[in-house]
């Protein structure tokens, strides 16, 4: 029944191939066969090493190679919301104008003013600009961005910018592959209806975090709440693919 709800979307989104679950199992089978062949050869040519040591070293090499192929972003769908700058006044508004004109450095310089320390609008804008700068930066920079968002949330928790901040904290955890933290951060955003752009972004991000955190049922429950007709093409492809991954993991295949 679950799969039937997405069958029509699957036809328009393209075939479901190379699912992560299937790929992981296939790679594990191939790696096992290769390691066994290499192990037998190594044991014959290196009699001074015991079989267990050779096996351990080969497995370490295999793991390094597999991990080296897992550097892609956790979520390939673009669900990062645009910068929001509502209700700003004074220096914060001036900083927002500098950002809009492309001068991010000057915007951040203005927002570093100690007089703005308790200004929630300035704190939220600063966190968003730091976020944009650290999108492809070293993980340590992303941790700093999470701190900036959390500080902004400590000043104001009920605003459109606050909802965006919570979403981005969860998405950054997802980028950092901190899947339990991402799932926990995003779960509270599921009350937003999955018909708005913010609600769709929250549901997609949470479903991805749940899937990668081995909470397959939670991922399925979240995906089926999405309306395929309301999704952009890349989001629809992601939903169909991820649903297939989840059902495969549970042994519930399409048509079964």
PDB file of C-alpha atoms in Angstrom:
ATOM      1  CA  UNK A   1       0.000   0.000   0.000  1.00  0.00           C
ATOM      2  CA  UNK A   2       2.768   2.403   0.858  1.00  0.00           C
ATOM      3  CA  UNK A   3       4.547   1.833  -2.408  1.00  0.00           C
ATOM      4  CA  UNK A   4       1.329   2.087  -4.418  1.00  0.00           C
ATOM      5  CA  UNK A   5       0.867   5.664  -3.232  1.00  0.00           C
ATOM      6  CA  UNK A   6       4.124   6.574  -4.948  1.00  0.00           C
ATOM      7  CA  UNK A   7       3.878   4.359  -8.034  1.00  0.00           C
ATOM      8  CA  UNK A   8       2.537   7.108 -10.259  1.00  0.00           C
ATOM      9  CA  UNK A   9       5.229   9.517  -9.076  1.00  0.00           C
ATOM     10  CA  UNK A  10       7.837   6.881  -9.839  1.00  0.00           C
ATOM     11  CA  UNK A  11       6.703   6.723 -13.460  1.00  0.00           C
ATOM     12  CA  UNK A  12       7.276  10.455 -13.938  1.00  0.00           C
ATOM     13  CA  UNK A  13      10.425  10.674 -11.847  1.00  0.00           C
ATOM     14  CA  UNK A  14      12.345   8.004 -13.728  1.00  0.00           C
ATOM     15  CA  UNK A  15      13.322   4.454 -12.784  1.00  0.00           C
ATOM     16  CA  UNK A  16      14.561   3.648  -9.303  1.00  0.00           C
ATOM     17  CA  UNK A  17      18.087   2.354  -9.748  1.00  0.00           C
ATOM     18  CA  UNK A  18      21.251   2.057  -7.699  1.00  0.00           C
ATOM     19  CA  UNK A  19      19.507   2.531  -4.372  1.00  0.00           C
ATOM     20  CA  UNK A  20      21.878   3.082  -1.487  1.00  0.00           C
ATOM     21  CA  UNK A  21      20.674  -0.026   0.308  1.00  0.00           C
ATOM     22  CA  UNK A  22      21.085  -2.240  -2.756  1.00  0.00           C
ATOM     23  CA  UNK A  23      24.435  -0.658  -3.604  1.00  0.00           C
ATOM     24  CA  UNK A  24      25.753  -1.128  -0.072  1.00  0.00           C
ATOM     25  CA  UNK A  25      24.809  -4.819  -0.049  1.00  0.00           C
ATOM     26  CA  UNK A  26      26.257  -5.406  -3.504  1.00  0.00           C
ATOM     27  CA  UNK A  27      29.512  -3.656  -2.585  1.00  0.00           C
ATOM     28  CA  UNK A  28      29.751  -5.682   0.619  1.00  0.00           C
ATOM     29  CA  UNK A  29      29.348  -8.907  -1.367  1.00  0.00           C
ATOM     30  CA  UNK A  30      31.994  -7.832  -3.912  1.00  0.00           C
ATOM     31  CA  UNK A  31      34.397  -6.692  -1.205  1.00  0.00           C
ATOM     32  CA  UNK A  32      33.997  -9.996   0.639  1.00  0.00           C
ATOM     33  CA  UNK A  33      34.827 -11.955  -2.513  1.00  0.00           C
ATOM     34  CA  UNK A  34      37.829  -9.763  -3.295  1.00  0.00           C
ATOM     35  CA  UNK A  35      39.144  -9.902   0.247  1.00  0.00           C
ATOM     36  CA  UNK A  36      38.848 -13.687   0.304  1.00  0.00           C
ATOM     37  CA  UNK A  37      40.826 -13.985  -2.947  1.00  0.00           C
ATOM     38  CA  UNK A  38      43.485 -11.579  -1.697  1.00  0.00           C
ATOM     39  CA  UNK A  39      43.589 -13.333   1.647  1.00  0.00           C
ATOM     40  CA  UNK A  40      44.251 -16.726   0.078  1.00  0.00           C
ATOM     41  CA  UNK A  41      46.998 -15.264  -2.105  1.00  0.00           C
ATOM     42  CA  UNK A  42      48.572 -13.385   0.791  1.00  0.00           C
ATOM     43  CA  UNK A  43      48.491 -16.418   3.060  1.00  0.00           C
ATOM     44  CA  UNK A  44      50.297 -18.464   0.409  1.00  0.00           C
ATOM     45  CA  UNK A  45      52.970 -15.845  -0.289  1.00  0.00           C
ATOM     46  CA  UNK A  46      53.434 -14.485   3.223  1.00  0.00           C
ATOM     47  CA  UNK A  47      53.618 -17.540   5.470  1.00  0.00           C
ATOM     48  CA  UNK A  48      55.353 -15.542   8.212  1.00  0.00           C
ATOM     49  CA  UNK A  49      52.131 -13.584   8.823  1.00  0.00           C
ATOM     50  CA  UNK A  50      49.200 -15.274  10.463  1.00  0.00           C
ATOM     51  CA  UNK A  51      45.884 -15.347   8.640  1.00  0.00           C
ATOM     52  CA  UNK A  52      44.094 -13.129  11.184  1.00  0.00           C
ATOM     53  CA  UNK A  53      46.631 -10.309  10.797  1.00  0.00           C
ATOM     54  CA  UNK A  54      46.428 -10.404   7.003  1.00  0.00           C
ATOM     55  CA  UNK A  55      42.637 -10.403   7.170  1.00  0.00           C
ATOM     56  CA  UNK A  56      42.606  -7.400   9.501  1.00  0.00           C
ATOM     57  CA  UNK A  57      44.976  -5.385   7.315  1.00  0.00           C
ATOM     58  CA  UNK A  58      43.033  -6.147   4.152  1.00  0.00           C
ATOM     59  CA  UNK A  59      39.768  -5.160   5.792  1.00  0.00           C
ATOM     60  CA  UNK A  60      41.314  -1.874   6.903  1.00  0.00           C
ATOM     61  CA  UNK A  61      42.348  -1.154   3.318  1.00  0.00           C
ATOM     62  CA  UNK A  62      38.870  -2.002   2.068  1.00  0.00           C
ATOM     63  CA  UNK A  63      37.255   0.259   4.668  1.00  0.00           C
ATOM     64  CA  UNK A  64      39.515   3.176   3.747  1.00  0.00           C
ATOM     65  CA  UNK A  65      38.604   2.773   0.097  1.00  0.00           C
ATOM     66  CA  UNK A  66      34.880   2.575   0.809  1.00  0.00           C
ATOM     67  CA  UNK A  67      34.984   5.623   3.085  1.00  0.00           C
ATOM     68  CA  UNK A  68      36.905   7.583   0.468  1.00  0.00           C
ATOM     69  CA  UNK A  69      33.936   7.141  -1.862  1.00  0.00           C
ATOM     70  CA  UNK A  70      31.440   8.485   0.660  1.00  0.00           C
ATOM     71  CA  UNK A  71      32.359  12.173   0.565  1.00  0.00           C
ATOM     72  CA  UNK A  72      29.243  13.299  -1.300  1.00  0.00           C
ATOM     73  CA  UNK A  73      26.689  15.510   0.536  1.00  0.00           C
ATOM     74  CA  UNK A  74      24.212  13.641   2.703  1.00  0.00           C
ATOM     75  CA  UNK A  75      21.254  15.245   0.941  1.00  0.00           C
ATOM     76  CA  UNK A  76      21.477  16.055  -2.755  1.00  0.00           C
ATOM     77  CA  UNK A  77      18.124  17.877  -2.903  1.00  0.00           C
ATOM     78  CA  UNK A  78      18.382  21.657  -2.577  1.00  0.00           C
ATOM     79  CA  UNK A  79      16.121  22.390   0.403  1.00  0.00           C
ATOM     80  CA  UNK A  80      18.187  25.176   1.981  1.00  0.00           C
ATOM     81  CA  UNK A  81      15.815  28.124   2.465  1.00  0.00           C
ATOM     82  CA  UNK A  82      16.831  31.604   1.288  1.00  0.00           C
ATOM     83  CA  UNK A  83      18.122  34.177   3.754  1.00  0.00           C
ATOM     84  CA  UNK A  84      15.326  35.930   5.646  1.00  0.00           C
ATOM     85  CA  UNK A  85      15.660  39.494   6.903  1.00  0.00           C
ATOM     86  CA  UNK A  86      12.299  40.632   8.246  1.00  0.00           C
ATOM     87  CA  UNK A  87      11.626  43.154  10.978  1.00  0.00           C
ATOM     88  CA  UNK A  88      15.132  44.603  10.964  1.00  0.00           C
ATOM     89  CA  UNK A  89      15.814  48.205  11.962  1.00  0.00           C
ATOM     90  CA  UNK A  90      18.810  50.485  12.366  1.00  0.00           C
ATOM     91  CA  UNK A  91      22.237  48.933  11.921  1.00  0.00           C
ATOM     92  CA  UNK A  92      20.741  45.484  11.274  1.00  0.00           C
ATOM     93  CA  UNK A  93      18.725  46.858   8.371  1.00  0.00           C
ATOM     94  CA  UNK A  94      21.821  48.593   6.993  1.00  0.00           C
ATOM     95  CA  UNK A  95      23.711  45.291   7.219  1.00  0.00           C
ATOM     96  CA  UNK A  96      20.905  43.528   5.349  1.00  0.00           C
ATOM     97  CA  UNK A  97      21.146  46.113   2.576  1.00  0.00           C
ATOM     98  CA  UNK A  98      24.892  45.569   2.302  1.00  0.00           C
ATOM     99  CA  UNK A  99      24.260  41.824   2.017  1.00  0.00           C
ATOM    100  CA  UNK A 100      21.631  42.402  -0.672  1.00  0.00           C
ATOM    101  CA  UNK A 101      24.150  44.455  -2.646  1.00  0.00           C
ATOM    102  CA  UNK A 102      26.712  41.645  -2.411  1.00  0.00           C
ATOM    103  CA  UNK A 103      28.942  43.132   0.300  1.00  0.00           C
ATOM    104  CA  UNK A 104      28.842  40.305   2.830  1.00  0.00           C
ATOM    105  CA  UNK A 105      32.057  41.412   4.545  1.00  0.00           C
ATOM    106  CA  UNK A 106      30.646  44.827   5.410  1.00  0.00           C
ATOM    107  CA  UNK A 107      27.352  43.288   6.520  1.00  0.00           C
ATOM    108  CA  UNK A 108      29.137  40.966   8.932  1.00  0.00           C
ATOM    109  CA  UNK A 109      31.361  43.788  10.168  1.00  0.00           C
ATOM    110  CA  UNK A 110      28.306  45.841  11.092  1.00  0.00           C
ATOM    111  CA  UNK A 111      26.657  42.880  12.804  1.00  0.00           C
ATOM    112  CA  UNK A 112      29.714  42.360  15.030  1.00  0.00           C
ATOM    113  CA  UNK A 113      28.915  45.641  16.831  1.00  0.00           C
ATOM    114  CA  UNK A 114      28.735  44.895  20.612  1.00  0.00           C
ATOM    115  CA  UNK A 115      25.688  47.152  20.806  1.00  0.00           C
ATOM    116  CA  UNK A 116      23.771  44.509  18.816  1.00  0.00           C
ATOM    117  CA  UNK A 117      24.570  41.686  21.227  1.00  0.00           C
ATOM    118  CA  UNK A 118      20.969  41.460  22.465  1.00  0.00           C
ATOM    119  CA  UNK A 119      19.369  42.252  19.094  1.00  0.00           C
ATOM    120  CA  UNK A 120      17.640  39.057  17.980  1.00  0.00           C
ATOM    121  CA  UNK A 121      17.209  40.228  14.389  1.00  0.00           C
ATOM    122  CA  UNK A 122      20.905  41.029  14.104  1.00  0.00           C
ATOM    123  CA  UNK A 123      21.842  37.678  15.659  1.00  0.00           C
ATOM    124  CA  UNK A 124      19.649  35.737  13.236  1.00  0.00           C
ATOM    125  CA  UNK A 125      20.943  37.665  10.228  1.00  0.00           C
ATOM    126  CA  UNK A 126      24.547  37.177  11.339  1.00  0.00           C
ATOM    127  CA  UNK A 127      23.991  33.414  11.714  1.00  0.00           C
ATOM    128  CA  UNK A 128      22.497  33.222   8.227  1.00  0.00           C
ATOM    129  CA  UNK A 129      25.411  35.083   6.664  1.00  0.00           C
ATOM    130  CA  UNK A 130      27.934  32.910   8.498  1.00  0.00           C
ATOM    131  CA  UNK A 131      25.967  29.920   7.249  1.00  0.00           C
ATOM    132  CA  UNK A 132      26.254  31.034   3.638  1.00  0.00           C
ATOM    133  CA  UNK A 133      29.986  31.520   4.030  1.00  0.00           C
ATOM    134  CA  UNK A 134      30.551  28.128   5.642  1.00  0.00           C
ATOM    135  CA  UNK A 135      28.341  26.082   3.292  1.00  0.00           C
ATOM    136  CA  UNK A 136      31.372  24.446   1.676  1.00  0.00           C
ATOM    137  CA  UNK A 137      33.920  25.215   4.384  1.00  0.00           C
ATOM    138  CA  UNK A 138      35.741  23.043   6.917  1.00  0.00           C
ATOM    139  CA  UNK A 139      33.438  21.261   9.420  1.00  0.00           C
ATOM    140  CA  UNK A 140      34.773  23.420  12.263  1.00  0.00           C
ATOM    141  CA  UNK A 141      33.261  26.463  10.552  1.00  0.00           C
ATOM    142  CA  UNK A 142      29.912  24.710  10.351  1.00  0.00           C
ATOM    143  CA  UNK A 143      30.003  24.007  14.083  1.00  0.00           C
ATOM    144  CA  UNK A 144      30.549  27.735  14.625  1.00  0.00           C
ATOM    145  CA  UNK A 145      27.485  28.395  12.483  1.00  0.00           C
ATOM    146  CA  UNK A 146      25.386  26.066  14.639  1.00  0.00           C
ATOM    147  CA  UNK A 147      26.516  28.007  17.709  1.00  0.00           C
ATOM    148  CA  UNK A 148      25.541  31.278  16.024  1.00  0.00           C
ATOM    149  CA  UNK A 149      22.074  29.932  15.206  1.00  0.00           C
ATOM    150  CA  UNK A 150      21.578  28.643  18.735  1.00  0.00           C
ATOM    151  CA  UNK A 151      22.604  31.987  20.202  1.00  0.00           C
ATOM    152  CA  UNK A 152      20.083  33.710  17.934  1.00  0.00           C
ATOM    153  CA  UNK A 153      17.397  31.245  19.031  1.00  0.00           C
ATOM    154  CA  UNK A 154      18.160  32.034  22.663  1.00  0.00           C
ATOM    155  CA  UNK A 155      17.132  35.637  21.901  1.00  0.00           C
ATOM    156  CA  UNK A 156      14.043  34.938  19.786  1.00  0.00           C
ATOM    157  CA  UNK A 157      12.341  31.591  19.251  1.00  0.00           C
ATOM    158  CA  UNK A 158       9.037  32.658  17.684  1.00  0.00           C
ATOM    159  CA  UNK A 159       9.639  34.219  14.292  1.00  0.00           C
ATOM    160  CA  UNK A 160      10.031  33.136  10.667  1.00  0.00           C
ATOM    161  CA  UNK A 161      13.796  33.523  11.075  1.00  0.00           C
ATOM    162  CA  UNK A 162      13.703  31.262  14.151  1.00  0.00           C
ATOM    163  CA  UNK A 163      11.954  28.482  12.229  1.00  0.00           C
ATOM    164  CA  UNK A 164      14.551  28.820   9.512  1.00  0.00           C
ATOM    165  CA  UNK A 165      17.331  28.673  12.130  1.00  0.00           C
ATOM    166  CA  UNK A 166      15.998  25.391  13.559  1.00  0.00           C
ATOM    167  CA  UNK A 167      15.789  23.900  10.081  1.00  0.00           C
ATOM    168  CA  UNK A 168      19.330  24.923   9.233  1.00  0.00           C
ATOM    169  CA  UNK A 169      20.750  23.544  12.487  1.00  0.00           C
ATOM    170  CA  UNK A 170      19.287  20.153  11.605  1.00  0.00           C
ATOM    171  CA  UNK A 171      20.458  20.363   8.001  1.00  0.00           C
ATOM    172  CA  UNK A 172      23.988  21.303   9.046  1.00  0.00           C
ATOM    173  CA  UNK A 173      24.088  18.312  11.408  1.00  0.00           C
ATOM    174  CA  UNK A 174      22.999  16.247   8.395  1.00  0.00           C
ATOM    175  CA  UNK A 175      25.819  17.704   6.277  1.00  0.00           C
ATOM    176  CA  UNK A 176      28.267  16.838   9.049  1.00  0.00           C
ATOM    177  CA  UNK A 177      26.829  13.293   9.092  1.00  0.00           C
ATOM    178  CA  UNK A 178      25.727  13.642  12.717  1.00  0.00           C
ATOM    179  CA  UNK A 179      22.561  11.717  11.931  1.00  0.00           C
ATOM    180  CA  UNK A 180      21.084  11.257  15.447  1.00  0.00           C
ATOM    181  CA  UNK A 181      21.561  14.969  16.167  1.00  0.00           C
ATOM    182  CA  UNK A 182      20.044  15.895  12.810  1.00  0.00           C
ATOM    183  CA  UNK A 183      17.017  13.681  13.368  1.00  0.00           C
ATOM    184  CA  UNK A 184      16.437  15.083  16.855  1.00  0.00           C
ATOM    185  CA  UNK A 185      16.794  18.684  15.673  1.00  0.00           C
ATOM    186  CA  UNK A 186      14.448  18.280  12.715  1.00  0.00           C
ATOM    187  CA  UNK A 187      11.725  16.237  14.392  1.00  0.00           C
ATOM    188  CA  UNK A 188      10.206  19.294  16.061  1.00  0.00           C
ATOM    189  CA  UNK A 189       9.635  20.936  12.673  1.00  0.00           C
ATOM    190  CA  UNK A 190       7.273  18.271  11.349  1.00  0.00           C
ATOM    191  CA  UNK A 191       4.261  20.221  12.624  1.00  0.00           C
ATOM    192  CA  UNK A 192       4.693  22.518   9.604  1.00  0.00           C
ATOM    193  CA  UNK A 193       2.371  21.216   6.861  1.00  0.00           C
ATOM    194  CA  UNK A 194       4.274  19.470   4.053  1.00  0.00           C
ATOM    195  CA  UNK A 195       2.570  21.740   1.517  1.00  0.00           C
ATOM    196  CA  UNK A 196       4.596  24.902   2.124  1.00  0.00           C
ATOM    197  CA  UNK A 197       8.213  25.298   1.037  1.00  0.00           C
ATOM    198  CA  UNK A 198       9.321  25.338   4.685  1.00  0.00           C
ATOM    199  CA  UNK A 199       7.259  22.260   5.503  1.00  0.00           C
ATOM    200  CA  UNK A 200       8.530  20.347   2.481  1.00  0.00           C
ATOM    201  CA  UNK A 201      12.135  21.216   3.374  1.00  0.00           C
ATOM    202  CA  UNK A 202      11.612  20.074   6.966  1.00  0.00           C
ATOM    203  CA  UNK A 203       9.974  16.779   5.964  1.00  0.00           C
ATOM    204  CA  UNK A 204      12.600  15.939   3.336  1.00  0.00           C
ATOM    205  CA  UNK A 205      15.465  16.789   5.693  1.00  0.00           C
ATOM    206  CA  UNK A 206      13.968  14.806   8.579  1.00  0.00           C
ATOM    207  CA  UNK A 207      13.222  11.781   6.394  1.00  0.00           C
ATOM    208  CA  UNK A 208      16.812  11.752   5.146  1.00  0.00           C
ATOM    209  CA  UNK A 209      18.178  12.033   8.693  1.00  0.00           C
ATOM    210  CA  UNK A 210      15.877   9.259   9.916  1.00  0.00           C
ATOM    211  CA  UNK A 211      16.844   6.965   7.029  1.00  0.00           C
ATOM    212  CA  UNK A 212      20.567   7.511   7.570  1.00  0.00           C
ATOM    213  CA  UNK A 213      20.061   6.978  11.310  1.00  0.00           C
ATOM    214  CA  UNK A 214      18.481   3.562  10.588  1.00  0.00           C
ATOM    215  CA  UNK A 215      15.005   4.775  11.567  1.00  0.00           C
ATOM    216  CA  UNK A 216      13.488   3.383   8.394  1.00  0.00           C
ATOM    217  CA  UNK A 217       9.843   3.351   9.520  1.00  0.00           C
ATOM    218  CA  UNK A 218      10.050   6.998  10.576  1.00  0.00           C
ATOM    219  CA  UNK A 219      11.517   7.887   7.191  1.00  0.00           C
ATOM    220  CA  UNK A 220       8.670   6.115   5.364  1.00  0.00           C
ATOM    221  CA  UNK A 221       6.000   7.751   7.536  1.00  0.00           C
ATOM    222  CA  UNK A 222       7.466  11.152   6.704  1.00  0.00           C
ATOM    223  CA  UNK A 223       7.896  10.600   2.970  1.00  0.00           C
ATOM    224  CA  UNK A 224       4.299   9.435   2.440  1.00  0.00           C
ATOM    225  CA  UNK A 225       3.050  12.731   3.896  1.00  0.00           C
ATOM    226  CA  UNK A 226       4.589  14.563   0.945  1.00  0.00           C
ATOM    227  CA  UNK A 227       2.402  15.271  -2.072  1.00  0.00           C
ATOM    228  CA  UNK A 228       4.335  14.260  -5.211  1.00  0.00           C
ATOM    229  CA  UNK A 229       2.516  16.949  -7.186  1.00  0.00           C
ATOM    230  CA  UNK A 230       3.886  19.636  -4.852  1.00  0.00           C
ATOM    231  CA  UNK A 231       7.520  18.559  -5.190  1.00  0.00           C
ATOM    232  CA  UNK A 232      10.140  19.933  -7.531  1.00  0.00           C
ATOM    233  CA  UNK A 233      11.563  17.332  -9.958  1.00  0.00           C
ATOM    234  CA  UNK A 234      14.748  16.744  -7.930  1.00  0.00           C
ATOM    235  CA  UNK A 235      12.758  16.381  -4.713  1.00  0.00           C
ATOM    236  CA  UNK A 236      10.343  13.953  -6.378  1.00  0.00           C
ATOM    237  CA  UNK A 237      13.234  11.825  -7.634  1.00  0.00           C
ATOM    238  CA  UNK A 238      14.740  11.846  -4.141  1.00  0.00           C
ATOM    239  CA  UNK A 239      11.432  10.787  -2.555  1.00  0.00           C
ATOM    240  CA  UNK A 240      10.891   7.885  -4.950  1.00  0.00           C
ATOM    241  CA  UNK A 241      14.495   6.743  -4.579  1.00  0.00           C
ATOM    242  CA  UNK A 242      14.506   6.989  -0.808  1.00  0.00           C
ATOM    243  CA  UNK A 243      11.164   5.197  -0.528  1.00  0.00           C
ATOM    244  CA  UNK A 244      12.652   2.350  -2.561  1.00  0.00           C
ATOM    245  CA  UNK A 245      15.694   2.303  -0.288  1.00  0.00           C
ATOM    246  CA  UNK A 246      13.505   2.104   2.805  1.00  0.00           C
ATOM    247  CA  UNK A 247      11.281  -0.657   1.458  1.00  0.00           C
ATOM    248  CA  UNK A 248      14.329  -2.625   0.337  1.00  0.00           C
ATOM    249  CA  UNK A 249      15.829  -2.415   3.815  1.00  0.00           C
ATOM    250  CA  UNK A 250      12.581  -3.703   5.297  1.00  0.00           C
ATOM    251  CA  UNK A 251      12.317  -6.478   2.714  1.00  0.00           C
ATOM    252  CA  UNK A 252       9.121  -4.963   1.298  1.00  0.00           C
ATOM    253  CA  UNK A 253       9.763  -4.740  -2.413  1.00  0.00           C
ATOM    254  CA  UNK A 254       7.645  -2.923  -5.001  1.00  0.00           C
ATOM    255  CA  UNK A 255       4.708  -5.066  -6.024  1.00  0.00           C
ATOM    256  CA  UNK A 256       5.117  -7.426  -3.067  1.00  0.00           C
TER     257      UNK A 256
END
